XYZ file of C-alpha atoms in Angstrom:
770
model
C 80.375 -201.125 8.898
C 79.039 -198.513 11.345
C 76.139 -200.749 12.359
C 78.548 -203.536 13.290
C 80.775 -201.051 15.103
C 77.878 -199.877 17.290
C 76.387 -203.308 18.014
C 79.938 -204.408 18.903
C 79.927 -202.094 21.948
C 76.671 -203.536 23.278
C 74.014 -201.425 21.552
C 70.950 -203.303 20.345
C 70.466 -203.316 16.600
C 67.430 -201.027 16.966
C 69.419 -198.562 19.101
C 72.337 -198.696 16.674
C 70.063 -197.919 13.700
C 68.432 -195.072 15.632
C 71.914 -193.666 16.376
C 72.857 -193.841 12.700
C 69.897 -191.602 11.841
C 71.519 -188.876 13.965
C 74.475 -187.820 11.833
C 76.251 -185.736 14.470
C 75.914 -188.373 17.199
C 76.939 -191.290 14.992
C 80.052 -189.413 13.783
C 81.144 -188.681 17.372
C 80.408 -192.234 18.542
C 82.359 -193.704 15.622
C 85.396 -191.571 16.528
C 85.102 -192.603 20.178
C 84.827 -196.330 19.447
C 87.740 -196.342 17.004
C 89.942 -194.476 19.516
C 89.036 -196.893 22.317
C 89.634 -199.946 20.097
C 93.093 -198.684 19.169
C 93.937 -198.718 22.896
C 91.965 -201.745 24.148
C 91.667 -203.914 21.074
C 88.606 -204.706 18.909
C 86.569 -206.361 21.689
C 85.081 -203.724 24.006
C 82.983 -204.794 26.980
C 79.458 -203.429 27.353
C 80.312 -201.208 30.343
C 82.978 -199.426 28.301
C 80.621 -199.214 25.332
C 77.949 -197.593 27.501
C 80.448 -194.985 28.720
C 81.513 -194.240 25.142
C 77.902 -193.848 23.983
C 77.026 -191.550 26.905
C 80.107 -189.452 26.218
C 79.191 -188.962 22.559
C 75.531 -188.276 23.370
C 76.064 -185.833 26.239
C 79.237 -183.967 25.257
C 78.472 -180.373 24.253
C 81.884 -179.492 22.774
C 83.338 -182.222 20.470
C 86.893 -180.875 20.880
C 87.083 -182.678 24.261
C 85.999 -186.070 22.883
C 89.513 -187.523 22.479
C 90.518 -186.291 25.931
C 87.581 -188.033 27.661
C 87.788 -191.233 25.603
C 91.456 -191.495 26.640
C 90.432 -191.677 30.296
C 87.760 -194.301 29.516
C 90.220 -196.371 27.490
C 92.841 -196.219 30.284
C 90.167 -197.424 32.768
C 90.532 -194.186 34.747
C 86.879 -193.264 34.264
C 84.920 -196.378 35.142
C 81.448 -195.279 36.246
C 78.676 -193.066 34.935
C 79.089 -190.993 38.096
C 82.680 -190.209 37.125
C 81.645 -189.533 33.532
C 78.969 -187.062 34.650
C 81.550 -185.221 36.735
C 83.955 -185.201 33.764
C 81.337 -183.810 31.376
C 80.388 -181.110 33.891
C 84.055 -180.195 34.356
C 84.827 -179.696 30.653
C 81.566 -177.745 30.250
C 82.584 -175.450 33.105
C 86.133 -174.963 31.817
C 85.798 -174.003 28.161
C 89.314 -172.620 27.744
C 92.298 -174.750 26.737
C 94.407 -176.223 28.147
C 92.519 -178.005 30.903
C 94.219 -178.393 34.278
C 94.683 -182.186 34.236
C 95.348 -182.526 37.966
C 92.263 -180.446 38.829
C 90.185 -182.451 36.319
C 91.258 -185.771 37.854
C 90.455 -184.556 41.363
C 86.992 -183.442 40.201
C 86.303 -186.823 38.552
C 87.671 -189.132 41.218
C 90.422 -190.511 38.992
C 92.662 -192.858 40.971
C 90.352 -192.914 43.992
C 89.586 -196.435 45.145
C 86.860 -196.959 47.726
C 87.423 -200.202 49.653
C 84.651 -202.454 50.981
C 85.930 -201.669 54.481
C 85.365 -197.932 53.958
C 81.811 -198.562 52.766
C 81.139 -200.873 55.730
C 82.392 -198.252 58.222
C 80.386 -195.424 56.614
C 77.155 -197.467 56.609
C 77.755 -198.484 60.228
C 78.131 -194.817 61.254
C 74.961 -193.716 59.416
C 72.877 -196.559 60.871
C 74.134 -195.716 64.336
C 73.053 -192.094 63.801
C 69.487 -193.159 62.848
C 69.281 -196.211 65.140
C 66.363 -194.938 67.251
C 64.180 -194.056 64.212
C 65.049 -197.386 62.557
C 63.996 -199.353 65.595
C 60.756 -197.349 65.825
C 59.758 -197.402 62.143
C 61.588 -200.614 61.170
C 61.278 -201.328 57.451
C 58.952 -198.354 56.922
C 61.993 -196.116 57.433
C 63.262 -194.389 54.254
C 66.346 -196.462 53.424
C 67.190 -194.043 50.595
C 68.133 -191.526 53.288
C 70.789 -193.901 54.611
C 72.248 -194.523 51.166
C 72.232 -190.822 50.346
C 74.206 -189.958 53.483
C 76.790 -192.658 52.741
C 77.097 -191.450 49.149
C 77.700 -187.871 50.361
C 80.657 -189.187 52.429
C 82.010 -191.544 49.774
C 81.245 -189.755 46.510
C 82.950 -192.260 44.223
C 81.715 -195.438 45.904
C 79.699 -197.893 43.796
C 75.981 -197.366 44.416
C 75.117 -201.064 44.220
C 77.765 -201.955 46.791
C 76.422 -199.279 49.153
C 72.866 -200.631 48.796
C 73.944 -204.198 49.493
C 75.836 -203.103 52.613
C 72.862 -201.040 53.877
C 70.492 -203.981 53.330
C 72.874 -206.349 55.168
C 73.373 -204.099 58.217
C 69.649 -203.203 58.472
C 68.768 -206.910 58.398
C 71.332 -207.521 61.134
C 69.768 -204.735 63.278
C 66.064 -205.430 62.687
C 65.948 -209.080 61.737
C 63.676 -210.468 58.966
C 60.540 -208.555 57.943
C 57.378 -209.303 59.912
C 53.782 -209.159 58.644
C 53.489 -205.667 60.120
C 56.562 -204.592 58.143
C 54.942 -205.799 54.930
C 51.786 -203.731 55.442
C 51.636 -200.520 53.449
C 52.350 -197.374 55.407
C 49.131 -195.303 55.725
C 49.146 -192.154 53.658
C 49.300 -188.886 55.535
C 46.518 -186.610 54.309
C 47.832 -183.083 54.174
C 45.485 -180.310 55.154
C 44.455 -178.306 52.130
C 45.589 -174.724 52.077
C 43.000 -171.996 51.766
C 42.699 -170.971 48.123
C 43.959 -167.467 48.848
C 47.132 -168.868 50.420
C 47.612 -171.717 47.980
C 51.209 -172.188 46.850
C 52.335 -168.729 47.892
C 56.031 -167.989 48.041
C 58.014 -164.990 49.103
C 59.912 -163.241 46.336
C 62.231 -160.274 46.410
C 61.992 -157.697 43.658
C 64.494 -154.843 43.684
C 64.797 -155.153 47.442
C 61.049 -155.253 48.134
C 59.550 -158.431 49.554
C 56.184 -159.511 48.194
C 54.199 -162.646 47.508
C 53.276 -164.234 44.222
C 51.594 -167.506 43.401
C 54.114 -170.224 42.723
C 52.181 -171.508 39.711
C 52.525 -168.132 37.985
C 56.262 -167.982 38.550
C 56.756 -171.603 37.554
C 54.884 -171.135 34.318
C 56.740 -167.938 33.550
C 59.943 -169.904 33.730
C 58.788 -172.388 31.091
C 61.766 -173.018 28.842
C 63.853 -170.974 31.278
C 64.264 -174.010 33.542
C 67.354 -174.805 31.471
C 68.743 -171.269 31.537
C 72.322 -170.687 32.624
C 73.192 -169.221 36.003
C 74.664 -165.700 36.071
C 78.334 -165.876 35.172
C 77.955 -169.310 33.559
C 77.153 -167.934 30.098
C 79.772 -170.245 28.570
C 77.670 -173.289 29.504
C 75.021 -172.253 26.991
C 75.026 -174.181 23.747
C 76.342 -172.017 20.891
C 77.912 -169.406 23.167
C 81.208 -168.214 21.707
C 84.164 -168.404 24.098
C 87.229 -166.214 23.457
C 90.505 -165.955 25.414
C 88.996 -162.967 27.246
C 85.614 -164.514 28.070
C 86.366 -165.857 31.531
C 88.017 -162.633 32.694
C 85.073 -160.595 31.403
C 82.608 -162.895 33.179
C 84.590 -162.494 36.403
C 84.316 -158.700 36.089
C 80.601 -159.067 35.286
C 79.985 -161.085 38.473
C 81.928 -158.543 40.529
C 79.599 -155.795 39.233
C 76.283 -157.668 39.550
C 77.026 -159.860 42.544
C 75.596 -162.838 40.662
C 72.201 -161.191 40.290
C 69.842 -162.154 37.433
C 69.345 -159.146 35.157
C 66.826 -158.931 32.321
C 65.433 -156.055 30.273
C 62.247 -155.198 28.414
C 63.358 -153.201 25.326
C 60.338 -151.791 23.414
C 60.579 -149.378 20.516
C 58.775 -146.146 21.511
C 56.989 -145.870 18.163
C 53.663 -147.496 19.016
C 51.451 -148.856 21.771
C 52.091 -152.184 23.479
C 49.791 -155.101 22.624
C 48.948 -158.508 24.103
C 52.140 -160.033 22.637
C 54.176 -157.469 24.564
C 52.370 -158.551 27.742
C 54.023 -161.945 27.380
C 57.425 -160.284 26.923
C 56.836 -158.057 29.967
C 55.760 -161.022 32.083
C 58.678 -163.147 30.946
C 61.383 -160.504 31.420
C 60.093 -159.031 34.671
C 58.694 -162.355 35.890
C 61.895 -164.335 35.302
C 63.943 -161.702 37.134
C 61.381 -161.624 39.947
C 61.326 -165.409 40.266
C 65.090 -165.452 40.695
C 65.517 -162.483 43.012
C 66.846 -160.347 40.180
C 66.031 -157.056 38.487
C 64.625 -155.961 35.139
C 65.398 -152.780 33.213
C 62.865 -150.947 31.074
C 65.044 -149.818 28.172
C 63.563 -147.832 25.299
C 65.106 -148.789 21.959
C 65.004 -145.179 20.731
C 67.313 -145.419 17.720
C 64.775 -144.376 15.058
C 63.857 -140.728 15.766
C 61.508 -140.461 12.774
C 58.818 -142.606 14.413
C 59.225 -141.877 18.123
C 56.811 -139.727 20.105
C 56.565 -138.710 23.757
C 53.110 -140.308 24.084
C 54.588 -143.724 23.307
C 57.308 -143.432 25.980
C 54.686 -142.468 28.548
C 52.156 -145.128 27.511
C 54.739 -147.940 27.533
C 55.909 -147.247 31.070
C 52.315 -146.788 32.212
C 51.384 -150.225 30.842
C 54.404 -151.938 32.411
C 53.439 -150.505 35.791
C 49.759 -151.273 35.195
C 50.686 -154.946 34.781
C 52.231 -154.737 38.242
C 55.933 -154.392 37.500
C 58.343 -151.680 38.664
C 61.470 -151.349 36.506
C 64.781 -151.492 38.336
C 65.821 -148.590 36.112
C 64.349 -146.808 33.089
C 67.031 -146.398 30.446
C 67.267 -145.486 26.773
C 69.523 -146.707 23.993
C 70.237 -143.006 23.468
C 71.812 -142.881 26.958
C 74.696 -144.789 25.412
C 75.077 -143.020 22.035
C 78.521 -141.626 22.968
C 79.833 -145.028 24.050
C 78.297 -146.737 21.002
C 80.008 -144.224 18.719
C 83.365 -144.798 20.454
C 82.954 -148.541 19.979
C 82.071 -148.050 16.305
C 85.427 -146.274 15.810
C 87.156 -149.160 17.601
C 85.371 -151.692 15.391
C 86.673 -149.896 12.296
C 90.222 -149.783 13.733
C 90.066 -153.545 14.298
C 89.150 -154.066 10.657
C 85.663 -155.347 11.534
C 83.572 -152.504 10.046
C 83.700 -150.280 6.974
C 81.869 -147.380 5.362
C 79.763 -148.517 2.402
C 77.956 -146.572 -0.326
C 75.601 -149.264 -1.607
C 71.987 -148.073 -1.694
C 69.374 -149.488 0.673
C 67.635 -151.344 -2.161
C 70.930 -152.966 -3.182
C 71.575 -154.548 0.212
C 68.021 -155.690 0.947
C 67.185 -159.386 1.113
C 69.323 -162.375 2.046
C 71.597 -162.603 -1.009
C 72.762 -159.064 -1.772
C 75.878 -158.512 -3.907
C 79.098 -158.123 -1.864
C 80.039 -154.533 -1.158
C 82.832 -153.201 -3.405
C 83.964 -151.136 -0.374
C 84.310 -154.090 2.023
C 88.103 -154.069 1.929
C 88.679 -150.316 1.912
C 91.559 -149.190 4.171
C 90.816 -148.657 7.859
C 91.997 -145.028 7.806
C 89.692 -144.279 4.883
C 86.667 -145.725 6.720
C 87.569 -143.738 9.842
C 87.635 -140.485 7.858
C 84.411 -141.275 6.020
C 82.637 -142.266 9.237
C 83.655 -138.925 10.710
C 82.194 -137.255 7.587
C 78.957 -139.189 8.195
C 78.868 -137.843 11.743
C 79.449 -134.279 10.527
C 76.557 -134.528 8.070
C 78.664 -134.481 4.874
C 76.691 -137.398 3.420
C 73.006 -137.321 2.591
C 70.547 -139.915 3.836
C 71.154 -143.218 2.078
C 74.551 -142.158 0.688
C 76.694 -143.948 3.250
C 76.337 -146.565 5.997
C 78.690 -148.245 8.433
C 78.537 -152.021 7.999
C 79.903 -154.858 10.136
C 81.954 -157.647 8.562
C 79.968 -160.788 9.334
C 77.420 -163.143 7.781
C 74.312 -163.895 9.883
C 72.475 -167.211 10.237
C 69.865 -166.328 7.660
C 72.522 -165.449 5.084
C 72.273 -161.705 5.532
C 75.724 -160.307 4.876
C 77.370 -157.391 6.659
C 74.464 -155.871 8.592
C 74.327 -152.093 8.876
C 75.586 -150.582 12.139
C 74.980 -146.860 11.479
C 72.944 -144.867 8.976
C 72.495 -141.155 8.257
C 69.235 -139.518 9.380
C 68.767 -135.752 9.531
C 66.014 -135.993 12.120
C 66.248 -134.405 15.577
C 66.111 -136.958 18.360
C 63.496 -136.881 21.117
C 66.208 -136.783 23.799
C 69.507 -135.775 22.137
C 68.141 -133.074 19.842
C 70.437 -132.193 16.911
C 73.590 -133.687 18.443
C 73.599 -136.654 16.065
C 72.777 -137.111 12.403
C 73.914 -140.745 12.454
C 71.954 -143.325 14.406
C 72.832 -146.933 15.315
C 70.678 -149.862 14.182
C 69.114 -152.595 16.305
C 71.752 -155.119 15.165
C 74.509 -152.855 16.459
C 72.827 -151.312 19.496
C 70.969 -154.065 21.240
C 73.735 -156.433 22.300
C 76.026 -153.575 23.313
C 73.326 -151.964 25.482
C 72.767 -155.383 27.060
C 76.508 -155.548 27.709
C 76.642 -152.057 29.250
C 73.752 -152.898 31.600
C 75.280 -156.318 32.392
C 72.131 -158.179 31.357
C 72.407 -161.881 32.168
C 69.515 -163.179 30.035
C 68.597 -161.301 26.862
C 65.122 -162.727 26.260
C 63.615 -162.104 22.824
C 61.097 -163.615 20.437
C 61.948 -166.280 17.903
C 62.342 -163.951 14.918
C 65.531 -162.577 16.486
C 67.214 -165.994 16.398
C 68.794 -165.048 13.078
C 70.551 -162.206 14.896
C 72.114 -164.345 17.586
C 75.380 -164.774 15.691
C 75.741 -161.017 15.220
C 74.908 -160.542 18.917
C 77.785 -162.786 20.045
C 80.098 -161.645 17.247
C 79.856 -157.939 18.035
C 80.461 -158.262 21.776
C 83.438 -160.528 21.143
C 84.788 -158.347 18.325
C 84.984 -155.462 20.822
C 86.138 -157.645 23.759
C 83.244 -156.594 26.009
C 81.049 -158.682 28.299
C 78.726 -160.834 26.193
C 75.275 -161.759 27.606
C 73.320 -164.781 26.366
C 70.404 -164.328 23.966
C 67.498 -166.724 24.542
C 64.585 -166.925 22.090
C 60.987 -167.894 22.804
C 57.840 -168.123 20.684
C 55.625 -165.106 20.140
C 52.103 -164.910 21.494
C 49.443 -164.190 18.880
C 45.669 -163.964 19.161
C 43.075 -164.951 16.599
C 40.443 -162.479 15.297
C 42.768 -159.488 15.621
C 45.707 -157.557 14.172
C 48.487 -156.114 16.311
C 50.956 -154.564 13.858
C 51.389 -150.808 14.294
C 50.927 -150.180 10.581
C 47.611 -152.039 10.454
C 46.229 -150.461 13.605
C 47.046 -147.043 12.134
C 45.060 -148.049 9.025
C 42.107 -149.021 11.234
C 42.267 -145.644 12.993
C 42.629 -143.674 9.749
C 39.659 -145.412 8.114
C 37.468 -144.892 11.189
C 37.065 -148.612 11.849
C 38.234 -147.946 15.411
C 38.484 -144.713 17.390
C 42.156 -144.879 18.427
C 44.854 -147.177 19.780
C 42.789 -147.696 22.936
C 39.557 -148.691 21.195
C 38.253 -151.582 23.346
C 37.863 -153.829 20.295
C 41.648 -153.910 19.825
C 44.131 -156.009 21.772
C 46.579 -153.267 22.612
C 47.170 -153.092 26.351
C 45.620 -149.631 26.561
C 42.530 -150.997 24.780
C 42.296 -153.979 27.111
C 42.588 -151.693 30.127
C 39.869 -149.405 28.734
C 37.590 -152.354 28.109
C 38.034 -153.390 31.734
C 40.440 -156.335 31.627
C 42.255 -156.496 34.979
C 46.047 -156.657 34.726
C 46.008 -159.837 36.823
C 43.883 -161.531 34.146
C 46.414 -160.649 31.447
C 49.292 -161.884 33.596
C 47.447 -165.123 34.366
C 46.734 -165.596 30.663
C 50.443 -165.176 29.848
C 51.316 -167.657 32.589
C 48.884 -170.241 31.209
C 50.259 -169.815 27.711
C 53.702 -170.488 29.162
C 57.053 -169.769 27.576
C 57.878 -172.170 24.773
C 60.122 -172.071 21.744
C 57.161 -172.576 19.402
C 54.936 -169.669 18.395
C 51.600 -169.757 20.212
C 48.306 -168.581 18.708
C 45.431 -168.416 21.149
C 41.674 -167.902 20.992
C 40.443 -164.657 22.601
C 37.946 -166.581 24.739
C 40.864 -168.003 26.764
C 41.859 -164.467 27.737
C 38.209 -163.723 28.495
C 38.045 -166.771 30.781
C 41.017 -165.418 32.753
C 39.197 -162.082 33.049
C 36.057 -163.760 34.436
C 38.080 -165.576 37.089
C 39.654 -162.352 38.343
C 36.577 -160.137 38.004
C 34.442 -162.639 39.861
C 36.641 -161.936 42.886
C 37.223 -158.219 42.260
C 34.093 -156.683 40.714
C 31.320 -155.780 43.200
C 27.747 -156.495 42.102
C 25.354 -153.842 40.851
C 22.128 -153.929 38.832
C 21.597 -152.345 35.435
C 18.879 -152.541 32.781
C 19.846 -152.148 29.144
C 16.335 -152.079 27.590
C 14.102 -150.641 30.335
C 10.456 -151.531 30.749
C 8.591 -149.436 33.340
C 6.830 -151.375 36.097
C 4.476 -149.678 38.578
C 3.740 -151.521 41.830
C 0.172 -150.514 42.627
C 0.204 -151.796 46.217
C 3.701 -150.643 47.135
C 3.997 -151.119 50.923
C 5.414 -147.665 51.775
C 4.796 -144.001 51.002
C 8.412 -143.397 50.064
C 11.277 -145.454 48.680
C 12.595 -148.298 50.789
C 16.314 -149.121 51.100
C 17.374 -152.581 50.041
C 20.693 -154.086 51.175
C 22.533 -155.801 48.329
C 25.704 -157.837 49.019
C 28.780 -156.605 47.136
C 29.809 -160.242 46.682
C 26.912 -162.665 47.283
C 29.261 -165.615 47.807
C 31.040 -163.767 50.623
C 28.798 -161.384 52.532
C 31.664 -160.474 54.867
C 32.867 -158.202 52.051
C 30.045 -155.793 52.721
C 26.748 -154.497 51.348
C 25.514 -151.449 49.462
C 22.097 -149.789 49.647
C 19.763 -149.542 46.662
C 16.476 -147.545 46.672
C 13.311 -149.590 46.047
C 10.399 -147.409 44.895
C 6.917 -148.138 43.579
C 8.304 -147.510 40.077
C 10.974 -149.957 38.986
C 12.467 -150.850 35.613
C 13.135 -154.345 34.341
C 14.577 -155.683 31.089
C 12.064 -155.798 28.211
C 13.198 -159.365 27.573
C 12.151 -160.348 31.114
C 8.467 -159.973 30.183
C 6.290 -161.792 27.670
C 2.578 -161.486 27.136
C 2.460 -165.206 26.459
C 4.721 -167.562 28.353
C 6.115 -170.297 26.109
C 6.971 -173.694 27.513
C 10.222 -173.377 29.429
C 9.933 -169.592 29.800
C 10.368 -168.820 33.504
C 10.309 -165.036 33.750
C 7.468 -162.513 34.113
C 4.201 -163.065 32.225
C 0.499 -162.695 33.004
C -0.272 -165.428 35.520
C 3.422 -166.140 36.076
C 4.936 -164.106 38.944
C 8.679 -163.471 39.436
C 10.783 -162.387 42.394
C 12.663 -159.079 42.407
C 16.220 -159.857 43.459
C 17.253 -158.773 46.968
C 13.859 -157.126 47.782
C 12.044 -159.992 49.439
C 9.032 -159.390 47.154
C 7.317 -161.272 44.347
C 5.418 -159.307 41.664
C 2.364 -160.378 39.690
C 1.121 -158.691 36.489
C -2.268 -156.983 36.782
C -2.332 -154.750 33.703
C -0.317 -154.417 30.471
C -0.173 -150.894 29.001
C 0.687 -150.423 25.301
C 1.285 -147.468 23.000
C -0.688 -146.818 19.780
C 1.550 -149.200 17.856
C 0.807 -152.053 20.245
C 4.224 -152.026 21.915
C 4.258 -152.739 25.646
C 5.429 -149.568 27.453
C 4.422 -150.217 31.071
C 3.272 -152.932 33.443
C 1.098 -152.511 36.484
C 1.791 -155.167 39.070
C 1.089 -156.054 42.675
C 3.697 -157.265 45.123
C 3.611 -159.925 47.823
C 6.231 -160.727 50.425
C 8.232 -163.712 49.250
C 7.900 -165.524 52.570
C 4.129 -165.825 52.075
C 3.962 -166.003 48.269
C 4.379 -169.214 46.345
C 8.023 -169.593 45.297
C 8.428 -168.070 41.806
C 10.168 -169.805 38.918
C 12.737 -166.990 38.614
C 14.189 -163.894 40.256
C 14.995 -160.980 37.945
C 17.150 -157.873 38.353
C 15.670 -154.381 38.351
C 16.514 -150.741 39.035
C 14.606 -148.002 40.831
C 15.424 -144.285 41.055
C 18.234 -145.178 38.639
C 21.061 -143.274 36.962
C 20.941 -142.881 33.185
C 24.014 -144.270 31.462
C 25.444 -145.321 28.117
C 26.561 -148.915 27.694
C 28.890 -150.106 24.933
C 28.653 -153.761 23.994
C 31.646 -155.197 22.120
C 32.054 -158.189 19.873
C 35.035 -159.318 17.806
C 36.374 -156.705 15.419
C 36.953 -159.252 12.625
C 34.787 -162.019 11.204
C 37.566 -164.529 10.458
C 40.190 -166.080 12.727
C 43.088 -164.857 10.592
C 42.069 -161.547 9.000
C 45.615 -161.032 7.662
C 45.699 -164.379 5.819
C 45.009 -163.829 2.064
C 43.737 -167.387 1.682
C 41.153 -166.793 4.420
C 40.397 -163.136 3.650
C 41.323 -162.422 -0.004
C 40.164 -158.813 0.213
C 42.548 -157.896 3.025
C 41.914 -157.299 6.722
C 39.901 -154.093 6.161
C 37.335 -156.109 4.212
C 36.818 -158.456 7.163
C 35.440 -155.960 9.691
C 32.500 -157.156 11.761
C 29.636 -154.641 11.296
C 28.276 -155.641 14.723
C 31.528 -155.252 16.652
C 30.076 -152.340 18.660
C 26.506 -151.756 19.811
C 25.851 -148.620 21.849
C 22.914 -148.573 24.262
C 22.269 -144.863 24.832
C 19.485 -145.000 27.423
C 20.452 -147.764 29.787
C 19.738 -147.446 33.511
C 21.972 -148.453 36.434
C 21.329 -148.469 40.155
C 22.623 -145.567 42.216
C 25.274 -147.640 44.019
C 27.732 -146.930 41.161
C 27.460 -143.156 41.678
C 30.926 -141.688 42.150
C 32.703 -144.540 40.352
C 35.831 -143.469 38.507
C 37.191 -144.496 35.081
C 38.315 -148.129 35.003
C 36.267 -149.073 38.101
C 34.696 -152.470 37.490
C 31.322 -153.993 38.333
C 29.381 -157.142 37.687
C 25.967 -156.105 36.438
C 23.847 -158.972 37.665
C 22.834 -161.392 34.903
C 24.454 -159.173 32.222
C 28.225 -159.416 32.529
C 31.278 -157.524 33.758
C 31.459 -153.817 32.982
C 34.057 -151.068 33.398
C 33.612 -147.297 33.673
C 34.891 -145.643 30.477
C 36.961 -142.415 30.593
C 34.283 -140.788 28.377
C 32.020 -140.639 31.448
C 30.810 -137.174 32.427
C 28.917 -135.715 35.359
C 25.346 -136.933 34.985
C 26.085 -139.470 32.213
C 28.245 -142.462 32.986
C 29.581 -144.668 30.209
C 30.232 -148.372 30.727
C 32.154 -150.828 28.546
C 31.180 -154.473 28.678
C 34.401 -156.360 29.381
C 33.033 -159.895 29.072
C 29.735 -161.682 29.482
C 29.138 -163.775 32.598
C 29.555 -166.987 30.649
C 31.418 -167.862 27.493
C 29.321 -167.773 24.349
C 29.533 -171.330 22.899
C 29.403 -169.834 19.415
C 32.744 -168.139 20.015
C 34.665 -171.204 21.110
């Protein structure tokens, strides 16, 4: 029956069957068709059928279906243009009743555009562009003419406008000539310099800066469909109450229509790479839209919060390049949250419960026997909770709602006899995330509450609580988390790694906490670029670490000046050194761009090269130093040739005696190698992946648990490496490219006389890691 109903309005059988597979759409379309047939009779023309289908497919709120179908059936909405305006109007006016006169004005109901009006409008537009038309003839953009006519006559039929434009242009220009039929040559735009490519001006908290458009575009991701400030009600699933529009009006008066986001970490651990995505999305989305972002600590669990976490979190946010509009704390609002909790009880929406924590865990707990206790009784008991008359776990305040995942009556307040980092002993009851988060967002007039996908099950409680208290309700948007392979990021598991000695601390460079990445030498720009490339999608994203490493190479190649270091030194004495004392060699900081300066390196008769750059016997394909096979010393202008190989008693090569020849007279060598002379002693730490398997937390992949999957070769320390003197005076976190070895960063463990370097990444990706 339904198939015949749908094909009867002009749908193909394939389209009708496809519609039937969508239960919600087919139910709406069936209602629409039956209503239209009752007014127009069983035979509906295809144009009407198309309007009915588009109404059912595009209408967000089904309660307006009958209203819109009535206009289609009465032939008062005749075009898709009118229907689009009608759908936009009902979406923008969620409260009943609709103002019918205002609706009809917005949709062009009753407006009839005559052929004479179209003719006059086209004539005026062609007259305006007459000179350009005569010059460019049929190469002129005719769409411009039609667009200007449409802007004057909004409800005119597009096909009629096009026909009139074609007719009047033909009358002005005459038939097309051969020249008119030739394709217009393409204009080749000058390429922008890479540094200036796609730059836009953005305003962040009043400060003007520049950011690459690609970064901002990618940070938007799913956010391209986000609502505008004050248009929260246009978001699918947003709950509209009789007070919503008035509250949104107040909200706009306070914010001035500004986008407001927040980054709300718990100060009970260190931020990791997943948080970097959240930071980039919250701060980046605000930045891209001229808005502001709050850094708000979710400090509602005093048992696990420490000062070092507050400090480290803000430090990492600023390290990534973002300045919070304001730094706030959930605890700033404890008094207001408590007042609202009393109001929630008075409204019959919350109650004091004595079920134990274990009893209310899970998604199908037994209903509370205290759910319907009198309001006055809950008010008295909640006051007793505040005064400390109940022990921990003896009483909670619960909200009367069921969440999407079936969790019933989430807890709003619990008893904890733990002094708070900021409020001291003032409170012995603390609010939960489910109670606090949406209300703090409301207080700060957040426009877009951006959170990861696991919080989707809390969206109903988010909307419910704001509406239950009649306060401004922001919109919660969820996006997929960012995870990395070959790592763990949970606080509990990192603590286990620290306690067992597998890593030194939260900032061990083998971890993917932000402090660890900074210590290893990852530039913040590389992390931001990585987050931008991942994008913001609804689906959870799991990435390979080498993609982050590739972003680091791109940035470090531009930022890290060159230096030379030798990890396994082999002494080389130049027996015919051309001077009595050390020479000074100029080495470019960035060989690809010598305008960025040079540094001086001493070149003495004793130099040190890598052990691996010498072989007593040169195999086929081996291009470095060997007897009878000279090599060039980079940047010196000299080629060295082996004269004598000196070994210790065990037969190990400990020194080479060589002669040198100026490279402009010597035969061109097969290779140029790096070296150091009069060097600084240093320690170099070489890092590999901490875990052997991609998913160390997956029992099917690692049955023994993540601690059994540790890579024994994740850290190799080179205690007696040598580096050239150009790095003298470098400070912790300064970065260098050690030629031919990789990118390295100065570690905070460095001391006077003994620098320590962490290898950030190798110069090229190891194919074995892909």
